[in-house]
Coordinates of C-alpha atoms and ligand atoms in Angstrom, one line a residue:
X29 CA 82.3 151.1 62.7
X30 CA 81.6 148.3 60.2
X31 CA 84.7 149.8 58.0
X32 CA 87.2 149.3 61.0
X33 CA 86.3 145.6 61.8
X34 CA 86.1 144.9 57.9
X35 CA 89.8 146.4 58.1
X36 CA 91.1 144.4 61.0
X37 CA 89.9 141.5 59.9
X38 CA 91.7 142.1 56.2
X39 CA 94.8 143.4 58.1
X40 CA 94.6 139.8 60.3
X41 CA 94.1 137.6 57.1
X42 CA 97.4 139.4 55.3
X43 CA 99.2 139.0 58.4
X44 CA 98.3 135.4 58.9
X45 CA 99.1 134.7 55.1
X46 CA 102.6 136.7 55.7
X47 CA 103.5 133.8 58.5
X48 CA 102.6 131.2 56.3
X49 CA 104.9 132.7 53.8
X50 CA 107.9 133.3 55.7
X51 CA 107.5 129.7 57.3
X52 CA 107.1 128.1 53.9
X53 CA 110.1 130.0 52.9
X54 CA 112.2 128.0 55.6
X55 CA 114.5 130.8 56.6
X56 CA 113.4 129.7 60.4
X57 CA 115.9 128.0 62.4
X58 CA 114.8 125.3 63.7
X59 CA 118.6 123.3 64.2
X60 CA 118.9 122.2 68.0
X61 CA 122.8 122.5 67.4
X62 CA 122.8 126.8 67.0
X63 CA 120.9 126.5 70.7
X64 CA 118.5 129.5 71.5
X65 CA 119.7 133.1 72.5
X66 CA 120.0 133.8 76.1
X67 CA 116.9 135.9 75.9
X68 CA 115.0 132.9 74.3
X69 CA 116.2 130.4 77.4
X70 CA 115.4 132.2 79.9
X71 CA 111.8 133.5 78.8
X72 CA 110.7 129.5 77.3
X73 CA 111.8 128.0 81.2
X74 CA 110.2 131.3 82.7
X75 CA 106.8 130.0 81.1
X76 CA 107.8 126.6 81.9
X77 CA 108.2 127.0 85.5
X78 CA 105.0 129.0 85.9
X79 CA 102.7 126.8 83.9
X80 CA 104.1 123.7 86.0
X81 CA 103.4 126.1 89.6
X82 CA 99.8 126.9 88.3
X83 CA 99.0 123.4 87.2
X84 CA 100.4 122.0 89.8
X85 CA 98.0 124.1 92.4
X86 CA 95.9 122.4 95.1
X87 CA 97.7 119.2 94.7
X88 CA 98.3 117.0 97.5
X89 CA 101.0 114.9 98.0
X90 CA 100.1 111.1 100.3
X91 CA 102.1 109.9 102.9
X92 CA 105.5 108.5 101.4
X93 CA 107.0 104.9 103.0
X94 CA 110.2 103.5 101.8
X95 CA 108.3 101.3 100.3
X96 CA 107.5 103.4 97.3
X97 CA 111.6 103.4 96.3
X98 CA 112.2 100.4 94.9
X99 CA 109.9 100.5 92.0
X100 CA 110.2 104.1 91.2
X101 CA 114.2 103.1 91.3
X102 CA 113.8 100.5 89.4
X103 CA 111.8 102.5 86.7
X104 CA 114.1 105.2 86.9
X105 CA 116.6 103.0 85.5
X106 CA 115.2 101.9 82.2
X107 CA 112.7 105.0 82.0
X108 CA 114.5 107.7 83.0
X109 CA 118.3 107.5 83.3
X110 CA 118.7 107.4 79.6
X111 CA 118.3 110.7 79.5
X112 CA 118.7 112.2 83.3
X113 CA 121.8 109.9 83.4
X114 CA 122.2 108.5 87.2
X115 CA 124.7 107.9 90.1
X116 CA 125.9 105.1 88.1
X117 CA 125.9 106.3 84.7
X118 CA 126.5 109.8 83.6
X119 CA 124.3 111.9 80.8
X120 CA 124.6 109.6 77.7
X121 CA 126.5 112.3 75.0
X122 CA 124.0 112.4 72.3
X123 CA 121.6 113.9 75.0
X124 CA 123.7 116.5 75.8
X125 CA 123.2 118.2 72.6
X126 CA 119.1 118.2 73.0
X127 CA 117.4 121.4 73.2
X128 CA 116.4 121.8 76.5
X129 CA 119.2 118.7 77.4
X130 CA 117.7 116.9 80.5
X131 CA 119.0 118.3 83.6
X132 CA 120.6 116.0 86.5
X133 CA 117.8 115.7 88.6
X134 CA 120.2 114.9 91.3
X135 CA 120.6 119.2 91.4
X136 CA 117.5 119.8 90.2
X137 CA 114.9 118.0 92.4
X138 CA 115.3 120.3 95.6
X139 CA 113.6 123.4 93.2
X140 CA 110.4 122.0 93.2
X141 CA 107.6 121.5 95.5
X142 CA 106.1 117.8 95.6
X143 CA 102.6 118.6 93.6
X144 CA 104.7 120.4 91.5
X145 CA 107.2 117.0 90.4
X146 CA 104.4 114.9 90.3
X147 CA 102.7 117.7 87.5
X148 CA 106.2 117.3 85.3
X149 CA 106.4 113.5 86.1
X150 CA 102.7 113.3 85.0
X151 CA 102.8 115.0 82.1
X152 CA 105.6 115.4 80.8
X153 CA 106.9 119.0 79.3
X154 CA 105.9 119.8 75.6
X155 CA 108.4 120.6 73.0
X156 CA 111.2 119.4 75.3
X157 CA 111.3 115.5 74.9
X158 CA 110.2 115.3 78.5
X159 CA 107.5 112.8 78.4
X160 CA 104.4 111.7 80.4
X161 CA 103.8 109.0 82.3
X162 CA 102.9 105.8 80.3
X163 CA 99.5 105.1 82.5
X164 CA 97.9 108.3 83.2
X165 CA 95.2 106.1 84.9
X166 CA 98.1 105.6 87.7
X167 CA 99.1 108.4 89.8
X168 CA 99.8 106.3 92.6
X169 CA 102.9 105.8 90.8
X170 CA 103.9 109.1 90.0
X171 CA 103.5 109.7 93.7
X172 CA 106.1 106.7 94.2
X173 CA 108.8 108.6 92.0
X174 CA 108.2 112.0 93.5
X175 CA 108.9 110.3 96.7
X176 CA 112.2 108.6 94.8
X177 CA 113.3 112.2 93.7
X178 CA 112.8 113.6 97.1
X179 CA 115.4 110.5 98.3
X180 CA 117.7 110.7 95.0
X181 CA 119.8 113.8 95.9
X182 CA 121.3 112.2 98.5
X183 CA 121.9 108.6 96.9
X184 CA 125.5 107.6 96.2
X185 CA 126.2 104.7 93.6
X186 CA 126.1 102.3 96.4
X187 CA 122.4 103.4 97.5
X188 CA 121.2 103.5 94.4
X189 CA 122.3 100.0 93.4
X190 CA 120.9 98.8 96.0
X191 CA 117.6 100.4 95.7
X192 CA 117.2 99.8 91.7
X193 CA 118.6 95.8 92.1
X194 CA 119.5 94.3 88.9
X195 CA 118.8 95.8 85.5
X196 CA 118.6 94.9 81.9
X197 CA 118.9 97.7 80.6
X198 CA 119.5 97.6 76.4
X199 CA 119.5 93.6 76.8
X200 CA 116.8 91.5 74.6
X201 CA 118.7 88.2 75.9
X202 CA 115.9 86.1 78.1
X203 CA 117.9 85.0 80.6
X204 CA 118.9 88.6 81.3
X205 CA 115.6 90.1 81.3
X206 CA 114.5 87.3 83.2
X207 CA 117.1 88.5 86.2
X208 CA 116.1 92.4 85.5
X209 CA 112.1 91.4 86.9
X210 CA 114.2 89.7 89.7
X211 CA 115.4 93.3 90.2
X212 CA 111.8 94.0 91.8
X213 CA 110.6 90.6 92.5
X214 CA 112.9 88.9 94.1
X215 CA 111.4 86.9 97.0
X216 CA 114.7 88.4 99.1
X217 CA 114.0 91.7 98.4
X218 CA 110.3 92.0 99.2
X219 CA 108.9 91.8 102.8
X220 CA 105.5 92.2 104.1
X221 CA 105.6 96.2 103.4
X222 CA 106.0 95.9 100.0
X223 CA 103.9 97.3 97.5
X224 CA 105.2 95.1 94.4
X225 CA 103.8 91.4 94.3
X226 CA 105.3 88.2 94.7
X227 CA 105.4 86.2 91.7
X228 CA 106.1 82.6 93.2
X229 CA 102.8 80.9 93.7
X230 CA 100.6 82.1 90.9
X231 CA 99.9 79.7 88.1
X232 CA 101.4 80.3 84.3
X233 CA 97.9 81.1 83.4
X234 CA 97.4 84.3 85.7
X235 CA 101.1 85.2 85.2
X236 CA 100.3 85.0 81.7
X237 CA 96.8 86.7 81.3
X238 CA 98.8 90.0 83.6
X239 CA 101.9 90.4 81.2
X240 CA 99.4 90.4 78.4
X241 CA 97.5 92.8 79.6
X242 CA 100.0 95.0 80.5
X243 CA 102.0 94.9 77.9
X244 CA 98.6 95.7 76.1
X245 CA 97.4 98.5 78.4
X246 CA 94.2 96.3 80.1
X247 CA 96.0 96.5 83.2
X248 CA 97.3 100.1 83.3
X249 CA 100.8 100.4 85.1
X250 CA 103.6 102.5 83.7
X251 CA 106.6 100.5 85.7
X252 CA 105.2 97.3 84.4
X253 CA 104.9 98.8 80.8
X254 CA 108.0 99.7 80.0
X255 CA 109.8 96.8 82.2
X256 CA 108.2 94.6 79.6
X257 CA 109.0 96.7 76.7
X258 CA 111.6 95.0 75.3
X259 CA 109.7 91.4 75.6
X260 CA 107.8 90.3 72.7
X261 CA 104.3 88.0 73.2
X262 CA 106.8 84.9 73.0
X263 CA 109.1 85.9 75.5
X264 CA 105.9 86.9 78.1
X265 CA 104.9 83.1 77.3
X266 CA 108.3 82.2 78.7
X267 CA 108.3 84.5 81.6
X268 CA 104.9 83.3 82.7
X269 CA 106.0 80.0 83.0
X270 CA 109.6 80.5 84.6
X271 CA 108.2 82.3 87.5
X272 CA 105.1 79.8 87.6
X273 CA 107.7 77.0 88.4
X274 CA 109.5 79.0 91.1
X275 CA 108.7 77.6 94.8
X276 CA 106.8 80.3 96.9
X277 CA 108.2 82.3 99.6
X278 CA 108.2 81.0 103.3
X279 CA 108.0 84.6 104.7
X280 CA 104.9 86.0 106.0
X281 CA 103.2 88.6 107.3
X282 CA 101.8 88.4 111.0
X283 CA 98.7 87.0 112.2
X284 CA 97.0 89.4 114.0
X285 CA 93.4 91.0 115.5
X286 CA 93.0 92.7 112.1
X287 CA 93.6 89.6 110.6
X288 CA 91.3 87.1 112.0
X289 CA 88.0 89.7 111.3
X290 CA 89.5 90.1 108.3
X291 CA 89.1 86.3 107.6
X292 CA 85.7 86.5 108.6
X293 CA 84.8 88.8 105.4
X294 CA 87.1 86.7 102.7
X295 CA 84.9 83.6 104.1
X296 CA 81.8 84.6 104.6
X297 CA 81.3 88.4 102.5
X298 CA 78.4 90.3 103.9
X299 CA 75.0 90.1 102.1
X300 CA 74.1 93.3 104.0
X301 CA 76.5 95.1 101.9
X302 CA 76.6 93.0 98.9
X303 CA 80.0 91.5 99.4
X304 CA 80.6 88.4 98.1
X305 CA 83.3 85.7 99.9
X306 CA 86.5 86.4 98.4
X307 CA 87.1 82.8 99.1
X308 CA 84.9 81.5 96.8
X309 CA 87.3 82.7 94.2
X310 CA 90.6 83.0 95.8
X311 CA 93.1 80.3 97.2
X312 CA 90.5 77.4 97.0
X313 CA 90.9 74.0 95.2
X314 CA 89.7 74.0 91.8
X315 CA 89.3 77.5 91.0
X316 CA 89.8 79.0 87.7
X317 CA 93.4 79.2 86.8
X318 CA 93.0 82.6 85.8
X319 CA 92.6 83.8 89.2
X320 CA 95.6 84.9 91.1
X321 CA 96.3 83.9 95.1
X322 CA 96.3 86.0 97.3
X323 CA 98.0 84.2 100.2
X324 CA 101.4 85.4 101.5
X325 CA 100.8 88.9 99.0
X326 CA 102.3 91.6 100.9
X327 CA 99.4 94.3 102.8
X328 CA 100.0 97.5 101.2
X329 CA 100.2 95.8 97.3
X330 CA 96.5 93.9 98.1
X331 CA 95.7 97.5 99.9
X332 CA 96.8 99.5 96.9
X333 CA 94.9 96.4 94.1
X334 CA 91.9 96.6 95.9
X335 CA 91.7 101.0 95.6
X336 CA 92.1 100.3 92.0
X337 CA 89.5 98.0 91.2
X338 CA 87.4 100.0 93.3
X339 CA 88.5 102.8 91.6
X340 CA 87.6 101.2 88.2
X341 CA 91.2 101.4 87.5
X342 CA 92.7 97.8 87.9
X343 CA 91.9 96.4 84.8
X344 CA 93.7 92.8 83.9
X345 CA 92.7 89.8 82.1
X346 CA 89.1 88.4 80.6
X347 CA 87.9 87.6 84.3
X348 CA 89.1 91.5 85.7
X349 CA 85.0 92.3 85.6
X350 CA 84.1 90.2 88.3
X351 CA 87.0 91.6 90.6
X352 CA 85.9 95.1 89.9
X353 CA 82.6 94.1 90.7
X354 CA 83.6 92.4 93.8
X355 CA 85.5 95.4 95.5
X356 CA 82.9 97.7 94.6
X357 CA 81.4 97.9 97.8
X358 CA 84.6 97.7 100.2
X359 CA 85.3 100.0 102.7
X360 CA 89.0 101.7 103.2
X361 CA 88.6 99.4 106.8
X362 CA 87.3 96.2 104.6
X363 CA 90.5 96.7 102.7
X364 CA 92.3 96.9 105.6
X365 CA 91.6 93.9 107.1
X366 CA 91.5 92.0 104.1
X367 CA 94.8 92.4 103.0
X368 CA 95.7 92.1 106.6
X369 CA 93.8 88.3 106.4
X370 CA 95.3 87.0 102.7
X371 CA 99.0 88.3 103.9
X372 CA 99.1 87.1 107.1
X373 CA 98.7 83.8 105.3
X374 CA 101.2 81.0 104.4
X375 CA 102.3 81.7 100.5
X376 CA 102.5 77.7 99.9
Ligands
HEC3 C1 113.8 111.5 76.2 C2 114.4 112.1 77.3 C3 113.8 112.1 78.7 C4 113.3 111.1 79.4 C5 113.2 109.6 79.0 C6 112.9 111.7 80.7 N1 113.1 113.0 80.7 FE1 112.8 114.3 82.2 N2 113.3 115.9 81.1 C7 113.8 115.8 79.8 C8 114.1 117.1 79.4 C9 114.7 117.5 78.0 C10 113.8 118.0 80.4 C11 113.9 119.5 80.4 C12 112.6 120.2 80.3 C13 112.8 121.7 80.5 O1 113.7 122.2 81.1 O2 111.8 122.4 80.1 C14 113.3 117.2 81.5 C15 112.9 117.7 82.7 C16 112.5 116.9 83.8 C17 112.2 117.4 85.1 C18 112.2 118.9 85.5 C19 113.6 119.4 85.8 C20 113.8 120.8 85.4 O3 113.9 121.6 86.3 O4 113.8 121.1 84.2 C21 111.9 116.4 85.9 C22 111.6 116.4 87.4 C23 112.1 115.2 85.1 N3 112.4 115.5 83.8 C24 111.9 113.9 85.6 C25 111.9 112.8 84.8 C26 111.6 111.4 85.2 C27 111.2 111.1 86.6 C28 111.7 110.6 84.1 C29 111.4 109.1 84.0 C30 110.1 108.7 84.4 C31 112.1 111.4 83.0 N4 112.2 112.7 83.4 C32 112.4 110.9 81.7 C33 114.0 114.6 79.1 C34 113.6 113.4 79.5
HEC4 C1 110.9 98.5 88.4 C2 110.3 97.4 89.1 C3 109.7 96.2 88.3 C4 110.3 95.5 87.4 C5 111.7 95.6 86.8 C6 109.4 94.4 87.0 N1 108.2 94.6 87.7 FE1 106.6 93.4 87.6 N2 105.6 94.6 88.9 C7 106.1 95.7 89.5 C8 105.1 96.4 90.2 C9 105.2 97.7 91.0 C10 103.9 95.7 90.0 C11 102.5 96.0 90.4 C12 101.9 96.8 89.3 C13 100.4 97.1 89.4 O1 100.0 97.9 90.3 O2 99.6 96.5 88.7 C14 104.3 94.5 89.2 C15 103.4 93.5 88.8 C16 103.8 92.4 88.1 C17 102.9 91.2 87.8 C18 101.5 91.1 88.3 C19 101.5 90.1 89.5 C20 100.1 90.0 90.2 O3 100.1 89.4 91.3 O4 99.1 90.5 89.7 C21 103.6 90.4 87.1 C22 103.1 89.0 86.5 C23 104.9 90.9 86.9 N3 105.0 92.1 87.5 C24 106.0 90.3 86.2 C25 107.2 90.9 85.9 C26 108.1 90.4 84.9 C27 108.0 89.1 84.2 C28 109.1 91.3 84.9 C29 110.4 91.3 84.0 C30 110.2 91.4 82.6 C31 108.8 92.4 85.8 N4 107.6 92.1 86.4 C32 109.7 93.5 86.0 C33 107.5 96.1 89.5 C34 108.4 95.6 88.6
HEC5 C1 83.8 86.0 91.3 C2 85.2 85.8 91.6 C3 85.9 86.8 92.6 C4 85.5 87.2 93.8 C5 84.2 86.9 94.6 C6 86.6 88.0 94.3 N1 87.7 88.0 93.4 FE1 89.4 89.0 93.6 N2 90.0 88.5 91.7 C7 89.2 87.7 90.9 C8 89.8 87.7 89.6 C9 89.3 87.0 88.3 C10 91.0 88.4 89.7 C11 92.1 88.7 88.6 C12 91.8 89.8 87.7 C13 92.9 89.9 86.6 O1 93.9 90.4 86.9 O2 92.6 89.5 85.5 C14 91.1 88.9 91.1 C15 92.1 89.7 91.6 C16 92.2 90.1 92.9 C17 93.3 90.7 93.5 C18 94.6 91.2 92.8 C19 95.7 90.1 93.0 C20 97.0 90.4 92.4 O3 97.9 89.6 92.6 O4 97.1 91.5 91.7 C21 93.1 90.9 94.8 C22 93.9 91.6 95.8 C23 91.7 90.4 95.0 N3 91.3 89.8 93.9 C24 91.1 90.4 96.3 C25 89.8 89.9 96.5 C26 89.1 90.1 97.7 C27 89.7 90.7 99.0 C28 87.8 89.7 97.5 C29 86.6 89.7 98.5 C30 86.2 91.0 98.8 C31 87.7 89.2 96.1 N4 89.0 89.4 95.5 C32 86.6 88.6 95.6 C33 88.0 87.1 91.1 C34 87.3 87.3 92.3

C-alpha cells in the first residue's frame, strides 16, 4: 500500500513538472485574435452560465420603481456602454475583437433571471473583462441596474436619452463635466420620488467633504465613483463650489400625516430609544458646515441614506460617525416618517 501512494505521488510531481515545462516552453496559444475552437466556446459559457445559476441561488430581487432608472442609465453610459455599446452608440471596434466580446445586452438581458443579473452585475465574470461592481458595499445599486436591464430591451435612442440625460463621456473639460452631474442632478429632472439628491442648498464644505470621500472610497457608491473618475482633487474643489452657489429648488414634497409625527422625532428624538433630535444637527442656524440639509431631499434618497448608515454602510466625511451613530436605533417606520418630515420641507 505504502509503494502505491509513494508512486502516485512521484507520478503527480512528474506530471506537474511536465506542465510547467510545456508552459515555460510557450507553445500555448494564448492570442485573442485565433479565437477558441467551437468546442472550447461552448464548454467555457456552459460553466459560465451554471456557475452564475448556482451563485445566484436564493437571491431576492426588491420591488423596482422607475425611480431606480435614471442612475443605473446614467452609469450605464460611462460604465458600461464602452463596451456593451448602446442605443446610441454601437460596439466600439476594438471590443469586437475581445475574447469573449461583450454581448449587446439589449438581446441578451431577457436570458436571465433577476438574482441571476444582479450575480454578473455584482461580480463581474473572471477571465472575460467583465468586471465587478466598484462598491461591493452597495447592492442597492446593482439592484437599480438589474431593474435598468429589465427596461433596456425595449428602449429606443429617444428613451434612452431621455433616461441617461447629458453625458461627458471621454471629456476632461470642467464646464462639460460640470453639465454631465447635471445629467442626474438637475433640479428639473428630480421630483420627490427620486432616489438621487439635490445638490442646491448644501454648503461648499459638505459638497466638498462627499466628492472627497467618494472619489476616495469613505462613502461607498459605484455611480458616484466612476461619475467622478475623470475629476482630479482640484476639479472636486471646483464642483463643490459651483453647485454650492446654485439657488435651491422651490419643489417639494407634500405635507402630510406622516409628516407632521415625523417632525415630532427630528425635534424632539426619543430618549426611550436613544434617539437623538435630528434637529440639533440638521437645518439649524449655526451648525457645522460639514453637515448636509436635509430639507426639500427627496423621500426614498433620505429612506435609502438612513438604511445605509444603519447598515454601517454610509460612510462620508470626518463627521460620518455621529450619523451612523444617530440612525442606529431607527426603525423601518422612524425612517419613514422622517424622510417624510425633512422632504415635505421647503429646500430654501
Ligand atoms: C471592459 C468591458 C466591459 C465592461 C466595462 C462591462 N462589461 Fe459586461 N461583459 C463584458 C464581457 C466581455 C462579457 C461576456 C462574458 C461572458 O460571456 O462570459 C460581459 C457580460 C455581461 C453580462 C452577461 C451577458 C451574457 O449573457 O454573457 C451582463 C449582464 C453584463 N456584462 C452587464 C454589464 C453591465 C451592467 C456593465 C456596466 C456596469 C458592464 N457589463 C460593463 C465586458 C464588459
Ligand atoms: C449617473 C448619475 C449620476 C451622475 C452622472 C452624477 N451623480 Fe452625484 N449622485 C448620484 C447618486 C445616485 C447619488 C447618491 C449616492 C449615494 O447613495 O451615496 C449621488 C450623490 C452625490 C453627492 C452627495 C450629495 C448628498 O446630499 O450627500 C454629491 C455631492 C454629488 N453626487 C455630486 C455629483 C457631481 C459633482 C457630479 C458630476 C461630476 C455627479 N454627482 C454626477 C448620481 C449621479
Ligand atoms: C450629532 C449630529 C447629528 C445628528 C443628531 C443627526 N445627524 Fe444626520 N448627519 C450628520 C452628519 C455629520 C452627516 C453627514 C455625514 C457625511 O456625509 O459626512 C449627516 C447626514 C445625514 C443624512 C444624509 C444626507 C445626505 O444628503 O446624504 C441624512 C438623511 C441624515 N443625516 C438624517 C438624520 C436624521 C433623520 C437624524 C435624526 C434621527 C439625524 N440625521 C441626526 C449629523 C447628525
Amino acid at each position: 500500500m505504502r509503494i502505491r501512494w509513494r508512486r502516485i505521488s512521484a507520478g503527480a510531481a512528474v506530471l506537474a513538472a511536465a506542465s510547467l515545462f510545456v508552459a515555460w516552453t510557450g507553445i500555448i496559444d494564448i492570442r485573442a485574435s485565433t479565437g477558441h475552437w467551437r468546442v472550447t466556446d461552448w464548454f467555457l459559457h456552459w460553466v459560465m452560465r451554471s456557475s452564475v445559476r448556482t451563485a445566484a441561488l436564493g437571491g431576492h430581487a426588491p420591488r423596482f420603481t422607475a425611480a431606480m432608472l435614471p442612475l443605473a442609465a446614467g452609469h450605464y453610459e460611462t460604465g458600461c456602454a464602452g463596451c456593451h455599446g448602446s442605443p446610441t452608440m454601437p460596439r466600439p471596434a476594438t471590443v469586437e475583437n475581445m475574447l469573449p466580446p461583450p454581448p449587446n445586452l439589449q438581446h441578451i438581458a431577457a436570458t436571465w433571471n433577476d438574482a441571476e443579473l444582479f450575480e454578473i452585475v455584482k461580480h463581474g465574470v473572471r477571465y472575460t473583462g467583465m468586471p465587478a461592481w466598484p462598491s461591493l458595499e452597495r447592492d442597492d445599486e446593482v439592484w437599480a441596474m438589474v431593474a435598468f436591464l429589465r427596461e433596456y430591451p425595449s428602449l429606443d435612442q429617444a428613451a434612452y436619452q431621455r433616461l441617461i440625460g447629458f453625458s461627458a463621456t471621454g471629456s476632461r473639460d470642467f464646464a462639460t463635466i460640470a453639465k454631465s452631474c447635471e445629467g442626474c442632478h438637475s433640479s428639473a429632472g428630480l421630483d420627490e420620488t427620486s432616489l438621487i439628491p439635490r445638490l442646491t442648498g448644501q454648503s461648499e464644505t459638505y459638497l466638498r467633504d462627499s466628492l472627497e470621500a467618494y472619489a476616495t472610497g469613505k462613502r461607498p457608491s459605484g455611480v458616484m465613483k466612476v461619475a467622478l473618475s475623470r475629476t482630479s482633487s482640484e476639479d472636486r474643489k471646483k464642483l463643490a463650489s459651483h453647485f454650492a452657489n446654485q439657488s435651491a429648488a422651490t419643489e417639494t414634497g407634500r405635507a402630510s400625516e406622516k409628516s407632521s409625527r415625523g417632525r415630532v422625532l427630528a425635534e424632539r428624538g426619543d430618549r426611550t430609544r436613544g434617539i437623538a433630535a435630528c434637529a440639533a444637527c440638521h437645518d439649524a442656524a449655526d451648525v457645522n458646515e460639514a453637515y448636509p440639509r436635509l430639507a426639500g431631499q427627496p423621500v426614498p434618497y433620505i429612506e435609502n441614506q438612513l438604511s445605509l448608515f444603519r447598515g454601517g454602510n454610509r460612510g462620508g466625511g470626518a463627521y460620518a460617525g455621529v450619523m451612523t451613530r444617530a440612525a442606529a436605533g431607527l426603525s423601518d417606520d422612524d425612517i419613514g416618517l422622517l424622510a417624510a418630515y425633512y422632504g415635505s420641507l421647503p429646500a430654501d
